[in-house]
PDB file of C-alpha atoms in Angstrom:
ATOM      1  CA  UNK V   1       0.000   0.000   0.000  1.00  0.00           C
ATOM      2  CA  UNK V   2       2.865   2.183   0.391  1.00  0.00           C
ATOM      3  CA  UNK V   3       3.711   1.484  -2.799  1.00  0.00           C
ATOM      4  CA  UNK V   4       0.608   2.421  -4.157  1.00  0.00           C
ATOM      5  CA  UNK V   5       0.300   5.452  -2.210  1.00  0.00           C
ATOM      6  CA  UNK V   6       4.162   6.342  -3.519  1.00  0.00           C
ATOM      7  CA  UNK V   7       3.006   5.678  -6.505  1.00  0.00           C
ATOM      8  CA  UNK V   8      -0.461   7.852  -6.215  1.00  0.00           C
ATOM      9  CA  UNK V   9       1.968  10.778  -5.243  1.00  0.00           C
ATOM     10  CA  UNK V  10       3.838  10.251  -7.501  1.00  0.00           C
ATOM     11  CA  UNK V  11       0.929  10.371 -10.446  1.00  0.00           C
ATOM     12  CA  UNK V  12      -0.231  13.390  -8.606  1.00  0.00           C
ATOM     13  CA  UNK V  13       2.426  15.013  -8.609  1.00  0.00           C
ATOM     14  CA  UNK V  14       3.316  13.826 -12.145  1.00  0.00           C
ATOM     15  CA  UNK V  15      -0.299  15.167 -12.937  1.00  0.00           C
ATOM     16  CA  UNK V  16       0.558  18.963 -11.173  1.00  0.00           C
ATOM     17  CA  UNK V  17       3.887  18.832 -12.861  1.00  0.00           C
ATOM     18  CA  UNK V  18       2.301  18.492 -16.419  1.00  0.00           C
ATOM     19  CA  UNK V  19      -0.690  21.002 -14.993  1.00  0.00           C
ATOM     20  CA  UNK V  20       1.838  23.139 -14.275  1.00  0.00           C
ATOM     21  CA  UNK V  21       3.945  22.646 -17.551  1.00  0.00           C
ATOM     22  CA  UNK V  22       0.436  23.041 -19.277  1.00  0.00           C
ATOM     23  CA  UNK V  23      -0.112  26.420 -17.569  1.00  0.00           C
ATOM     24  CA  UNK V  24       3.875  27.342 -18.382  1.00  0.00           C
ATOM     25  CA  UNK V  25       3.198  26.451 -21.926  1.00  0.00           C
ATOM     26  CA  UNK V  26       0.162  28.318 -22.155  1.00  0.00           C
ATOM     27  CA  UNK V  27       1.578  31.311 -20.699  1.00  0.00           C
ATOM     28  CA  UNK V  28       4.928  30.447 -22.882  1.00  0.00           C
ATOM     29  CA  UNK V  29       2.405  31.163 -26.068  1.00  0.00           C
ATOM     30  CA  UNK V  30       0.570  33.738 -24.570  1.00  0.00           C
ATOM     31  CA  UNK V  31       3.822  35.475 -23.452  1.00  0.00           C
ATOM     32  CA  UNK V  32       5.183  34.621 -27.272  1.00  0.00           C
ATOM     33  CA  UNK V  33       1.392  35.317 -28.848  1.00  0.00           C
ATOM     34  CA  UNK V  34       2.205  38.873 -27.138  1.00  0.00           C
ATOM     35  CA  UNK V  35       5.495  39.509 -27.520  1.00  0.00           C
ATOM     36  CA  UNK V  36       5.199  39.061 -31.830  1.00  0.00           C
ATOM     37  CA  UNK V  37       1.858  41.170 -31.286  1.00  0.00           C
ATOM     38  CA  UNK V  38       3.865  43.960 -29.350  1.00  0.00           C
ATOM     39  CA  UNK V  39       6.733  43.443 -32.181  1.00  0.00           C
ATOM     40  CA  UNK V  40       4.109  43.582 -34.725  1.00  0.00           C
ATOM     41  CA  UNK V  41       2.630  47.193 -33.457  1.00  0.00           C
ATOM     42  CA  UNK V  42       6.011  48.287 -32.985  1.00  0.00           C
ATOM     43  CA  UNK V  43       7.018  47.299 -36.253  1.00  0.00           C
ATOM     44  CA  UNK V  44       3.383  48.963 -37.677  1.00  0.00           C
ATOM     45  CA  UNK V  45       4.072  52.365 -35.882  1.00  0.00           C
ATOM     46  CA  UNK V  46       7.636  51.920 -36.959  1.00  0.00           C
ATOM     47  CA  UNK V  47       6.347  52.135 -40.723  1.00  0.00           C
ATOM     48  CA  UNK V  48       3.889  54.717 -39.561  1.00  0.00           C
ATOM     49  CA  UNK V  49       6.916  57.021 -38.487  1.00  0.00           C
ATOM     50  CA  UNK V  50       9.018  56.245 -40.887  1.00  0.00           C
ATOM     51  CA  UNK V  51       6.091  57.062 -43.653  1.00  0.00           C
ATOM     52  CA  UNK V  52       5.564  60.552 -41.734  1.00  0.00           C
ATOM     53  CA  UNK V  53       9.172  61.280 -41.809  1.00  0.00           C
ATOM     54  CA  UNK V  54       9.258  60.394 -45.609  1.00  0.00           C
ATOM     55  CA  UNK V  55       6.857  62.871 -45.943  1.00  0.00           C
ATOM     56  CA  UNK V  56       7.864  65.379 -43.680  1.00  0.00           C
ATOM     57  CA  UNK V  57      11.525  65.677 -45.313  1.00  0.00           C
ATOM     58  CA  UNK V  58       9.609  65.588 -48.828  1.00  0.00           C
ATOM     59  CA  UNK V  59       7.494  68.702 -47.366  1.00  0.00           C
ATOM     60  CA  UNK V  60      11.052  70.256 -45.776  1.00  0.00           C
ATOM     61  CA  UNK V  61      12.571  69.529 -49.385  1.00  0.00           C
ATOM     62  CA  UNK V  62       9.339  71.810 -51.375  1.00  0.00           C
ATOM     63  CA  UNK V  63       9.731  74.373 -48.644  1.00  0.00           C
ATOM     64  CA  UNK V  64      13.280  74.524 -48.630  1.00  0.00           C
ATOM     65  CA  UNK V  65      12.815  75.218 -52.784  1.00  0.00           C
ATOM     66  CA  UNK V  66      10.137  77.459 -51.729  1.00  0.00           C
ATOM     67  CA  UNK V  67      12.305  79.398 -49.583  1.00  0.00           C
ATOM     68  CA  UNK V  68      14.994  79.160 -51.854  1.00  0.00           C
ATOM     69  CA  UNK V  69      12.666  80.354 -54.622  1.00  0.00           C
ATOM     70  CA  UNK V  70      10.980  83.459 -52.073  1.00  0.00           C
ATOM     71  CA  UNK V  71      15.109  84.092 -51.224  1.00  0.00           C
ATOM     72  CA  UNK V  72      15.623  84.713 -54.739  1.00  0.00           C
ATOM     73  CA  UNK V  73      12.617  86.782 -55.637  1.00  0.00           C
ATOM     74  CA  UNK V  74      13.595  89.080 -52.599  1.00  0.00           C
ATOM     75  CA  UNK V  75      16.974  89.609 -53.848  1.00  0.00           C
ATOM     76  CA  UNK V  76      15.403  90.055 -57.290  1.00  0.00           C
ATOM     77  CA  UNK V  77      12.962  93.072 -55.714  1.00  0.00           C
ATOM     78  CA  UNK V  78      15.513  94.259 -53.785  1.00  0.00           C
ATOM     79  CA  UNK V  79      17.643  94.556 -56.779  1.00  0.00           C
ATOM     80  CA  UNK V  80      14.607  96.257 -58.575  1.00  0.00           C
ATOM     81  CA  UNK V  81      13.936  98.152 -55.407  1.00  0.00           C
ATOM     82  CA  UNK V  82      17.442  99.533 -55.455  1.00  0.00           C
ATOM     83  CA  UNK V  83      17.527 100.124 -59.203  1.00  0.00           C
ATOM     84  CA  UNK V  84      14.473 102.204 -58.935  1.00  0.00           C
ATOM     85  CA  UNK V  85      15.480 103.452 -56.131  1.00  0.00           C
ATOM     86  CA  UNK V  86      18.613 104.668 -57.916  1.00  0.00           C
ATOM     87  CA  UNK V  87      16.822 105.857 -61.057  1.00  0.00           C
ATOM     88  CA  UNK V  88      14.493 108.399 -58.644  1.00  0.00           C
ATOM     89  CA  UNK V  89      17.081 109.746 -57.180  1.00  0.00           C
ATOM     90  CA  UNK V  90      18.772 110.553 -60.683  1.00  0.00           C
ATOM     91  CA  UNK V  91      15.392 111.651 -61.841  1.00  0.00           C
ATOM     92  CA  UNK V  92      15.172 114.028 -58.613  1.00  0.00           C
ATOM     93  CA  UNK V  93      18.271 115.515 -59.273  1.00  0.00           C
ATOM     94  CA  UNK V  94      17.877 115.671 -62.586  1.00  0.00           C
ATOM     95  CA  UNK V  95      14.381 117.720 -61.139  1.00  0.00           C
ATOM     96  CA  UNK V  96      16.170 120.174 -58.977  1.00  0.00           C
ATOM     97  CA  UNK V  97      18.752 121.221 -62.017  1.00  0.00           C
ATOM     98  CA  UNK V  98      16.185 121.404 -64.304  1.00  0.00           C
ATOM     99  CA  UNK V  99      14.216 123.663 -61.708  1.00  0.00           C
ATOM    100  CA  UNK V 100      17.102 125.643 -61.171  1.00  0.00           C
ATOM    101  CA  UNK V 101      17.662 126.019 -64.816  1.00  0.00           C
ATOM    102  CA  UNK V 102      14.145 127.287 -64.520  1.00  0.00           C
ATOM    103  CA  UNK V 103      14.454 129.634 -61.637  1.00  0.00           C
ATOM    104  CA  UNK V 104      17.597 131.151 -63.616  1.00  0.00           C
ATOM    105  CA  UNK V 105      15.799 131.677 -67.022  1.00  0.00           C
ATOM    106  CA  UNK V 106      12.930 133.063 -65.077  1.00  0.00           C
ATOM    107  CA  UNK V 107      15.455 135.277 -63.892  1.00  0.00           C
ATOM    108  CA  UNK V 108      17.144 136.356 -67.140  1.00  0.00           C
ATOM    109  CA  UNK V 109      13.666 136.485 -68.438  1.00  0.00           C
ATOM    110  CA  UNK V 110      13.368 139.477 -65.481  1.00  0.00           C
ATOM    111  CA  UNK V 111      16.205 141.034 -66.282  1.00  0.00           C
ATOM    112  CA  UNK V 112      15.793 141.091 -69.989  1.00  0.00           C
ATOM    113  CA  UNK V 113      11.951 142.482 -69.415  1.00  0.00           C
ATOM    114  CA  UNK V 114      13.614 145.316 -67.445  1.00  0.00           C
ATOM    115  CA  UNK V 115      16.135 145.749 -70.122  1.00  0.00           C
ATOM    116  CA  UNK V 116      13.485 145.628 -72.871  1.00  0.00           C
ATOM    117  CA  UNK V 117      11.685 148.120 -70.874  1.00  0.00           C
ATOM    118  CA  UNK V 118      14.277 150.211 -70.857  1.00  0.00           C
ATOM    119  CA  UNK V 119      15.376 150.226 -74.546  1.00  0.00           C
ATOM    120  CA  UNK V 120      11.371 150.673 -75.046  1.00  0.00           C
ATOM    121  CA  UNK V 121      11.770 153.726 -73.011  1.00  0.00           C
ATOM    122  CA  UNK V 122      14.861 155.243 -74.253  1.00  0.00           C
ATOM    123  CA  UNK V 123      13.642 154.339 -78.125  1.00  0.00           C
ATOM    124  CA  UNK V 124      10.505 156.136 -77.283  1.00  0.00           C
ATOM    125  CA  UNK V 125      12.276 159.006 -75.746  1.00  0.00           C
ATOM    126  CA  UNK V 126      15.268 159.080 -79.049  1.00  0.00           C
ATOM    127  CA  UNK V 127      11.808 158.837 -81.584  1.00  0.00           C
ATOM    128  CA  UNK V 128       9.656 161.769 -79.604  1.00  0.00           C
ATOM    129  CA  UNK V 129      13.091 163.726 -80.080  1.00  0.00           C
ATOM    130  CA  UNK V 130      13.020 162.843 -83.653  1.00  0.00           C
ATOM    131  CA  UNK V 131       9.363 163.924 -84.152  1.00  0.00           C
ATOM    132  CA  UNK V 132       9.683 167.032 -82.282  1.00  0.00           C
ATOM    133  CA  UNK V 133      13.324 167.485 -84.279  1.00  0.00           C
ATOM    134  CA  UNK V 134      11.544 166.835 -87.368  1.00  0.00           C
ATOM    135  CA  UNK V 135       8.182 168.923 -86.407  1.00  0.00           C
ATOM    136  CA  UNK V 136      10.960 171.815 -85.521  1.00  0.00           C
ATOM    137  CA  UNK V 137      12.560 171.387 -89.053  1.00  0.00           C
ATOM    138  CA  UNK V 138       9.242 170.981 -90.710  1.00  0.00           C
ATOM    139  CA  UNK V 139       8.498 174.467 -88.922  1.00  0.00           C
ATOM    140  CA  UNK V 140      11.450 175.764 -90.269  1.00  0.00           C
ATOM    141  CA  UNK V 141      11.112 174.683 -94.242  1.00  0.00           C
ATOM    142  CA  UNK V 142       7.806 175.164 -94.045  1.00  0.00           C
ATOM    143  CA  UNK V 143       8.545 179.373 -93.002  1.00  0.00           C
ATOM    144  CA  UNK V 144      11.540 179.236 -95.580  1.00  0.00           C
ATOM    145  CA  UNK V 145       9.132 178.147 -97.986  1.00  0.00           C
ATOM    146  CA  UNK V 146       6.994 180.902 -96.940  1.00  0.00           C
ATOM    147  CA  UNK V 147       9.329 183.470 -97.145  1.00  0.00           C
ATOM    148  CA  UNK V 148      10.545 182.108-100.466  1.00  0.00           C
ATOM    149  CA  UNK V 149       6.872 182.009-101.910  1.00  0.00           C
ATOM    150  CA  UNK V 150       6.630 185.269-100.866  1.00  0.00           C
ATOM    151  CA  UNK V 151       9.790 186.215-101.997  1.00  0.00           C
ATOM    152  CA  UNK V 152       8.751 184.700-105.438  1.00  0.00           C
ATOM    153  CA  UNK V 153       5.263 186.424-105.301  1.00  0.00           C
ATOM    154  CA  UNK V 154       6.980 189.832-104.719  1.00  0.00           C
ATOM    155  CA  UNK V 155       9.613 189.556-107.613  1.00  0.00           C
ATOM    156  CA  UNK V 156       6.725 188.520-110.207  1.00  0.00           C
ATOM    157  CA  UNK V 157       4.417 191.348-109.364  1.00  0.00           C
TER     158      UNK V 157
END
């Protein structure tokens, strides 16, 4: 009976060995079953990132062209800007000559009505003296002619 009851220990403990091997193995797999599941999401948001980075450094390539294109129409305006820039200020000084060309011919236009004035004057003045010259020597032919008529009208009578 000893032997039997050695031998029923034995089978039950034989039988809570493989119950406990079963529950091993069963948390073996389910430890395994999770582990490739875990691997499997890691490996899924792996792709995930690495798709989002593909795309992010395709969308920091097109905006570094974009910047590189915006970097080159700013220096384009503001070469423009300072051409333009350049060309008004020529143009304004160009402006203030031409206004003090102005200002001076305005000027000389003064001065040369003044002068004209005063040629007008002094030719009015030289032509009165020549009318009243002439008037006075039209004065005097006309009483030589007098005297000569008379002269003539005596002698014939």
């Amino acid at each position: 009976e000893t032997l039997q009851s050695e031998k029923d220990e034995l089978l039950n403990k034989l039988n809570e060995a493989e119950e406990t091997f079963k529950v091993c193995e069963s948390e073996k797999y389910a430890h395994l079953n999770a582990s490739a599941l875990a691997n499997k999401n890691r490996e899924m948001e792996t792709a995930k990132y690495s798709t989002e980075i593909a795309d992010m450094s395709a969308k920091t390539l097109e905006l570094e062209g974009k910047i590189e294109s915006l970097t080159a129409d700013l220096n384009l305006s503001k070469s423009e800007l300072e051409e333009t820039n350049s060309k008004l200020e020529s143009a304004l000084s160009r402006s203030k000559m031409l206004e003090l060309e102005y200002r001076t011919t305005m000027g000389m236009l003064e001065v040369t009505k003044g002068d004209k004035d005063k040629v007008a004057a002094d030719l009015l003045g030289a032509l009165n003296g020549v009318i009243t010259s002439s008037n006075d020597r039209d004065r005097e032919l006309t009483a030589q002619l007098t005297t000569l008529t008379t002269e003539k009208d005596e002698l014939a009578s």
